[in-house]
Tab-separated table of C-alpha atoms in Angstrom:
chain	number	residue	atom	x	y	z
A	634	GLY	CA	-27.374	-133.901	-6.500
A	635	GLU	CA	-27.481	-131.004	-9.380
A	636	SER	CA	-25.519	-131.876	-12.272
A	637	VAL	CA	-24.748	-130.072	-15.371
A	638	GLY	CA	-25.543	-132.580	-18.394
A	639	LEU	CA	-24.893	-132.250	-22.085
A	640	HIS	CA	-27.883	-129.309	-22.296
A	641	LEU	CA	-29.980	-128.672	-19.551
A	642	PRO	CA	-28.720	-128.821	-15.939
A	643	THR	CA	-30.304	-131.643	-14.102
A	644	LEU	CA	-31.728	-131.926	-10.614
A	645	SER	CA	-32.279	-135.321	-9.415
A	646	VAL	CA	-34.192	-135.807	-6.252
A	647	GLN	CA	-35.731	-139.007	-4.304
A	648	GLU	CA	-39.623	-138.614	-3.834
A	649	GLY	CA	-40.539	-137.251	-0.535
A	650	ASP	CA	-37.460	-134.977	-0.240
A	651	ASN	CA	-37.621	-131.315	-1.043
A	652	SER	CA	-36.357	-129.413	-4.354
A	653	ILE	CA	-34.603	-126.280	-4.910
A	654	ILE	CA	-34.376	-125.037	-8.144
A	655	ASN	CA	-32.287	-121.873	-8.717
A	656	CYS	CA	-32.174	-119.052	-11.404
A	657	ALA	CA	-30.099	-116.041	-11.852
A	658	TYR	CA	-31.711	-112.988	-13.599
A	659	SER	CA	-30.165	-110.485	-16.001
A	660	ASN	CA	-32.495	-107.508	-15.944
A	661	SER	CA	-32.192	-105.585	-12.216
A	662	ALA	CA	-35.257	-103.354	-13.658
A	663	SER	CA	-37.354	-106.352	-13.952
A	664	ASP	CA	-40.267	-105.912	-11.753
A	665	TYR	CA	-41.900	-109.198	-12.080
A	666	PHE	CA	-40.826	-112.860	-11.902
A	667	ILE	CA	-42.531	-116.262	-12.842
A	668	TRP	CA	-41.896	-120.045	-12.334
A	669	TYR	CA	-43.134	-121.923	-15.228
A	670	LYS	CA	-43.106	-125.669	-15.329
A	671	GLN	CA	-42.777	-127.385	-18.682
A	672	GLU	CA	-43.874	-131.489	-19.387
A	673	SER	CA	-42.505	-133.320	-22.224
A	674	GLY	CA	-44.401	-131.870	-25.788
A	675	LYS	CA	-46.729	-129.286	-23.719
A	676	GLY	CA	-46.257	-125.496	-23.442
A	677	PRO	CA	-45.040	-123.971	-20.202
A	678	GLN	CA	-47.302	-123.779	-17.199
A	679	PHE	CA	-47.702	-121.057	-14.645
A	680	ILE	CA	-46.769	-122.406	-11.272
A	681	ILE	CA	-46.037	-119.153	-9.266
A	682	ASP	CA	-45.064	-115.744	-9.579
A	683	ILE	CA	-43.663	-112.967	-7.275
A	684	ARG	CA	-43.117	-108.720	-7.637
A	685	SER	CA	-40.081	-107.056	-6.938
A	686	ASN	CA	-41.033	-105.544	-3.839
A	687	MET	CA	-41.550	-108.944	-2.359
A	688	ASP	CA	-38.985	-111.384	-1.073
A	689	LYS	CA	-41.035	-114.681	-0.563
A	690	ARG	CA	-44.078	-116.101	-1.812
A	691	GLN	CA	-45.690	-119.481	-0.774
A	692	GLY	CA	-48.133	-121.247	-2.918
A	693	GLN	CA	-49.601	-125.040	-2.557
A	694	ARG	CA	-45.822	-127.309	-1.843
A	695	VAL	CA	-44.232	-124.317	-3.618
A	696	THR	CA	-42.041	-121.204	-2.476
A	697	VAL	CA	-40.297	-118.875	-4.562
A	698	LEU	CA	-37.705	-116.423	-2.963
A	699	LEU	CA	-36.214	-113.436	-4.680
A	700	ASN	CA	-32.978	-111.616	-3.928
A	701	LYS	CA	-32.391	-108.588	-5.773
A	702	THR	CA	-29.129	-107.812	-4.149
A	703	VAL	CA	-27.960	-110.786	-6.257
A	704	LYS	CA	-30.556	-111.182	-8.718
A	705	HIS	CA	-31.305	-114.738	-7.984
A	706	LEU	CA	-34.340	-116.557	-7.708
A	707	SER	CA	-35.192	-119.918	-6.380
A	708	LEU	CA	-37.876	-122.084	-6.664
A	709	GLN	CA	-38.671	-124.855	-3.574
A	710	ILE	CA	-40.872	-127.799	-3.800
A	711	ALA	CA	-41.914	-129.443	-0.812
A	712	ALA	CA	-42.200	-133.189	-0.527
A	713	THR	CA	-41.546	-133.516	-4.420
A	714	GLN	CA	-43.654	-136.099	-6.404
A	715	PRO	CA	-43.138	-138.169	-9.722
A	716	GLY	CA	-45.547	-135.774	-11.126
A	717	ASP	CA	-43.182	-132.680	-10.408
A	718	SER	CA	-40.713	-134.112	-12.770
A	719	ALA	CA	-40.106	-131.852	-15.600
A	720	VAL	CA	-38.365	-128.842	-16.922
A	721	TYR	CA	-38.585	-125.780	-14.871
A	722	PHE	CA	-37.827	-122.020	-16.301
A	723	CYS	CA	-37.688	-118.865	-14.366
A	724	ALA	CA	-38.909	-115.677	-16.658
A	725	GLU	CA	-38.489	-112.095	-15.857
A	726	LYS	CA	-40.843	-109.412	-17.253
A	727	ASP	CA	-39.835	-106.177	-18.545
A	728	SER	CA	-41.805	-103.134	-19.425
A	729	SER	CA	-43.054	-104.391	-22.566
A	730	TYR	CA	-44.736	-107.337	-20.452
A	731	LYS	CA	-42.644	-109.718	-23.028
A	732	LEU	CA	-41.097	-112.490	-20.858
A	733	ILE	CA	-37.344	-113.041	-21.038
A	734	PHE	CA	-36.801	-117.212	-19.913
A	735	GLY	CA	-34.092	-118.079	-18.607
A	736	SER	CA	-31.863	-121.588	-19.922
A	737	GLY	CA	-34.309	-124.303	-17.653
A	738	THR	CA	-33.578	-126.891	-15.292
A	739	ARG	CA	-34.919	-130.510	-15.455
A	740	LEU	CA	-35.977	-132.145	-12.366
A	741	LEU	CA	-36.216	-135.759	-11.996
A	742	VAL	CA	-38.008	-137.471	-9.071
A	743	ARG	CA	-36.276	-140.963	-8.004
A	744	PRO	CA	-39.104	-143.272	-6.967
B	437	ASN	CA	-63.169	-121.744	-21.291
B	438	ALA	CA	-61.017	-123.159	-23.367
B	439	GLY	CA	-57.542	-122.241	-23.477
B	440	VAL	CA	-54.827	-120.687	-25.806
B	441	MET	CA	-55.406	-123.087	-28.742
B	442	GLN	CA	-52.777	-123.503	-31.292
B	443	ASN	CA	-52.864	-125.461	-34.668
B	444	PRO	CA	-51.252	-127.553	-36.361
B	445	ARG	CA	-49.496	-129.339	-33.275
B	446	HIS	CA	-47.058	-130.809	-35.538
B	447	LEU	CA	-45.925	-129.445	-39.425
B	448	VAL	CA	-43.697	-130.931	-41.535
B	449	ARG	CA	-42.386	-128.796	-44.227
B	450	ARG	CA	-39.602	-129.186	-46.746
B	451	ARG	CA	-36.712	-126.332	-47.648
B	452	GLY	CA	-38.344	-123.860	-49.173
B	453	GLN	CA	-41.645	-124.240	-48.415
B	454	GLU	CA	-43.936	-122.057	-46.099
B	455	ALA	CA	-45.317	-122.702	-42.643
B	456	ARG	CA	-48.329	-121.157	-41.035
B	457	LEU	CA	-48.669	-121.273	-37.559
B	458	ARG	CA	-52.267	-120.224	-36.072
B	459	CYS	CA	-52.839	-118.781	-32.545
B	460	SER	CA	-56.194	-118.378	-30.928
B	461	PRO	CA	-55.686	-116.739	-27.439
B	462	MET	CA	-58.203	-117.378	-24.682
B	463	LYS	CA	-61.553	-115.696	-24.750
B	464	GLY	CA	-61.882	-111.826	-24.053
B	465	HIS	CA	-57.493	-111.844	-24.614
B	466	SER	CA	-56.624	-109.154	-27.481
B	467	HIS	CA	-52.667	-109.476	-26.796
B	468	VAL	CA	-50.603	-112.656	-28.130
B	469	TYR	CA	-47.094	-113.231	-28.006
B	470	TRP	CA	-45.180	-115.737	-30.212
B	471	TYR	CA	-42.202	-117.427	-28.863
B	472	ARG	CA	-39.671	-120.003	-30.483
B	473	GLN	CA	-37.920	-122.606	-28.386
B	474	LEU	CA	-35.121	-124.703	-29.784
B	475	PRO	CA	-34.646	-128.671	-27.935
B	476	GLU	CA	-33.079	-128.064	-24.446
B	477	GLU	CA	-33.515	-124.235	-24.529
B	478	GLY	CA	-35.676	-121.597	-22.895
B	479	LEU	CA	-38.277	-119.927	-24.815
B	480	LYS	CA	-37.143	-116.651	-26.810
B	481	PHE	CA	-39.234	-113.716	-27.337
B	482	MET	CA	-40.142	-113.006	-31.025
B	483	VAL	CA	-42.871	-110.923	-31.428
B	484	TYR	CA	-45.761	-109.128	-29.482
B	485	LEU	CA	-49.537	-108.435	-31.275
B	486	GLN	CA	-52.630	-106.699	-30.255
B	487	LYS	CA	-55.571	-107.253	-32.440
B	488	GLU	CA	-54.584	-105.131	-36.092
B	489	ASN	CA	-50.931	-103.706	-34.418
B	490	ILE	CA	-47.893	-105.326	-34.026
B	491	ILE	CA	-46.040	-103.650	-30.928
B	492	ASP	CA	-42.693	-105.053	-30.373
B	493	GLU	CA	-41.245	-107.324	-33.217
B	494	SER	CA	-37.551	-107.230	-31.852
B	495	GLY	CA	-37.396	-110.303	-31.512
B	496	MET	CA	-38.381	-112.156	-34.847
B	497	PRO	CA	-35.777	-112.305	-37.764
B	498	LYS	CA	-35.835	-109.522	-40.214
B	499	GLU	CA	-36.329	-111.789	-43.495
B	500	ARG	CA	-39.193	-114.312	-44.167
B	501	PHE	CA	-41.022	-114.208	-40.808
B	502	SER	CA	-44.093	-111.986	-40.541
B	503	ALA	CA	-46.916	-112.173	-38.064
B	504	GLU	CA	-50.502	-110.514	-37.892
B	505	PHE	CA	-53.166	-110.568	-35.494
B	506	PRO	CA	-56.823	-109.618	-37.477
B	507	LYS	CA	-59.511	-108.017	-36.263
B	508	GLU	CA	-61.441	-111.067	-36.403
B	509	GLY	CA	-59.405	-114.481	-36.503
B	510	PRO	CA	-56.348	-116.054	-34.954
B	511	SER	CA	-53.083	-114.576	-34.823
B	512	ILE	CA	-50.753	-116.013	-37.790
B	513	LEU	CA	-46.919	-116.366	-37.737
B	514	ARG	CA	-45.708	-117.205	-41.073
B	515	ILE	CA	-42.539	-118.279	-42.122
B	516	GLN	CA	-41.644	-117.931	-45.952
B	517	GLN	CA	-39.216	-120.381	-47.772
B	518	VAL	CA	-38.398	-122.605	-44.514
B	519	VAL	CA	-34.901	-123.352	-43.620
B	520	ARG	CA	-33.661	-126.645	-41.486
B	521	GLY	CA	-32.677	-123.616	-38.600
B	522	ASP	CA	-36.255	-122.808	-38.457
B	523	SER	CA	-37.335	-126.460	-36.927
B	524	ALA	CA	-38.350	-125.761	-33.215
B	525	ALA	CA	-41.466	-125.193	-31.197
B	526	TYR	CA	-43.381	-122.086	-31.606
B	527	PHE	CA	-45.538	-120.951	-28.619
B	528	CYS	CA	-48.205	-118.550	-28.530
B	529	ALA	CA	-49.152	-117.084	-25.089
B	530	SER	CA	-52.170	-114.233	-24.579
B	531	TYR	CA	-53.196	-112.148	-21.533
B	532	SER	CA	-55.514	-109.609	-20.998
B	533	THR	CA	-55.102	-105.936	-19.741
B	534	GLY	CA	-54.705	-105.970	-16.199
B	535	ASP	CA	-53.732	-109.537	-15.672
B	536	TYR	CA	-49.544	-109.957	-15.676
B	537	GLU	CA	-49.998	-114.148	-16.371
B	538	GLN	CA	-49.541	-114.951	-19.752
B	539	TYR	CA	-51.298	-118.251	-20.707
B	540	PHE	CA	-49.536	-120.806	-23.122
B	541	GLY	CA	-50.969	-122.804	-25.822
B	542	PRO	CA	-49.488	-126.269	-26.405
B	543	GLY	CA	-47.005	-125.353	-29.279
B	544	THR	CA	-46.684	-126.156	-32.853
B	545	ARG	CA	-44.001	-128.238	-33.428
B	546	LEU	CA	-42.311	-127.473	-36.918
B	547	THR	CA	-40.039	-129.973	-38.727
B	548	VAL	CA	-37.903	-128.655	-41.623
B	549	THR	CA	-36.902	-131.563	-43.862
């Protein structure tokens, strides 16, 4: 289940289950959103993106859903694997192309 | 095709010293962003540069911090007279005009003792 730890909220899932990571964004004028995966000691790695004129986009094992009405973004990972364990950040892009990152969620995959 | 490169990967400085962080963007990219990440937090925008120009430095502290991206060579983030609160991971990202995606480097972890 999902819990709030001392710092990053943590989602613990069983290997093979589906994971859903949620994110609330701040700027209703943002028109581009990205999910990043960050493993320990590494830089953020692009997973999937979505533009504001879409509400769903699918990749390989991942789906991003965008609800502009409530400014909510979610990342769904199908058949979660141990290699999916990492911290996941959503980011929104404003008119200057700078990224505004959310606070992140740690995903732990139990074998 | 090499990705974004940053060096050094780890940097230790004593309080009051200067820190210089380097970022070489992907080949063909002329836009660089610098972000700072504190432990257990998301990345925070610092500065956006194009070759020889600072476009947006709204996220950079007014004192002690400076950035440049010269016509030749890597982008440099310079922190003068470092303090313990500067300890963080510093990431740069590059992108090419017309491509929304920013590509991140592996980061420089700065520790101020």
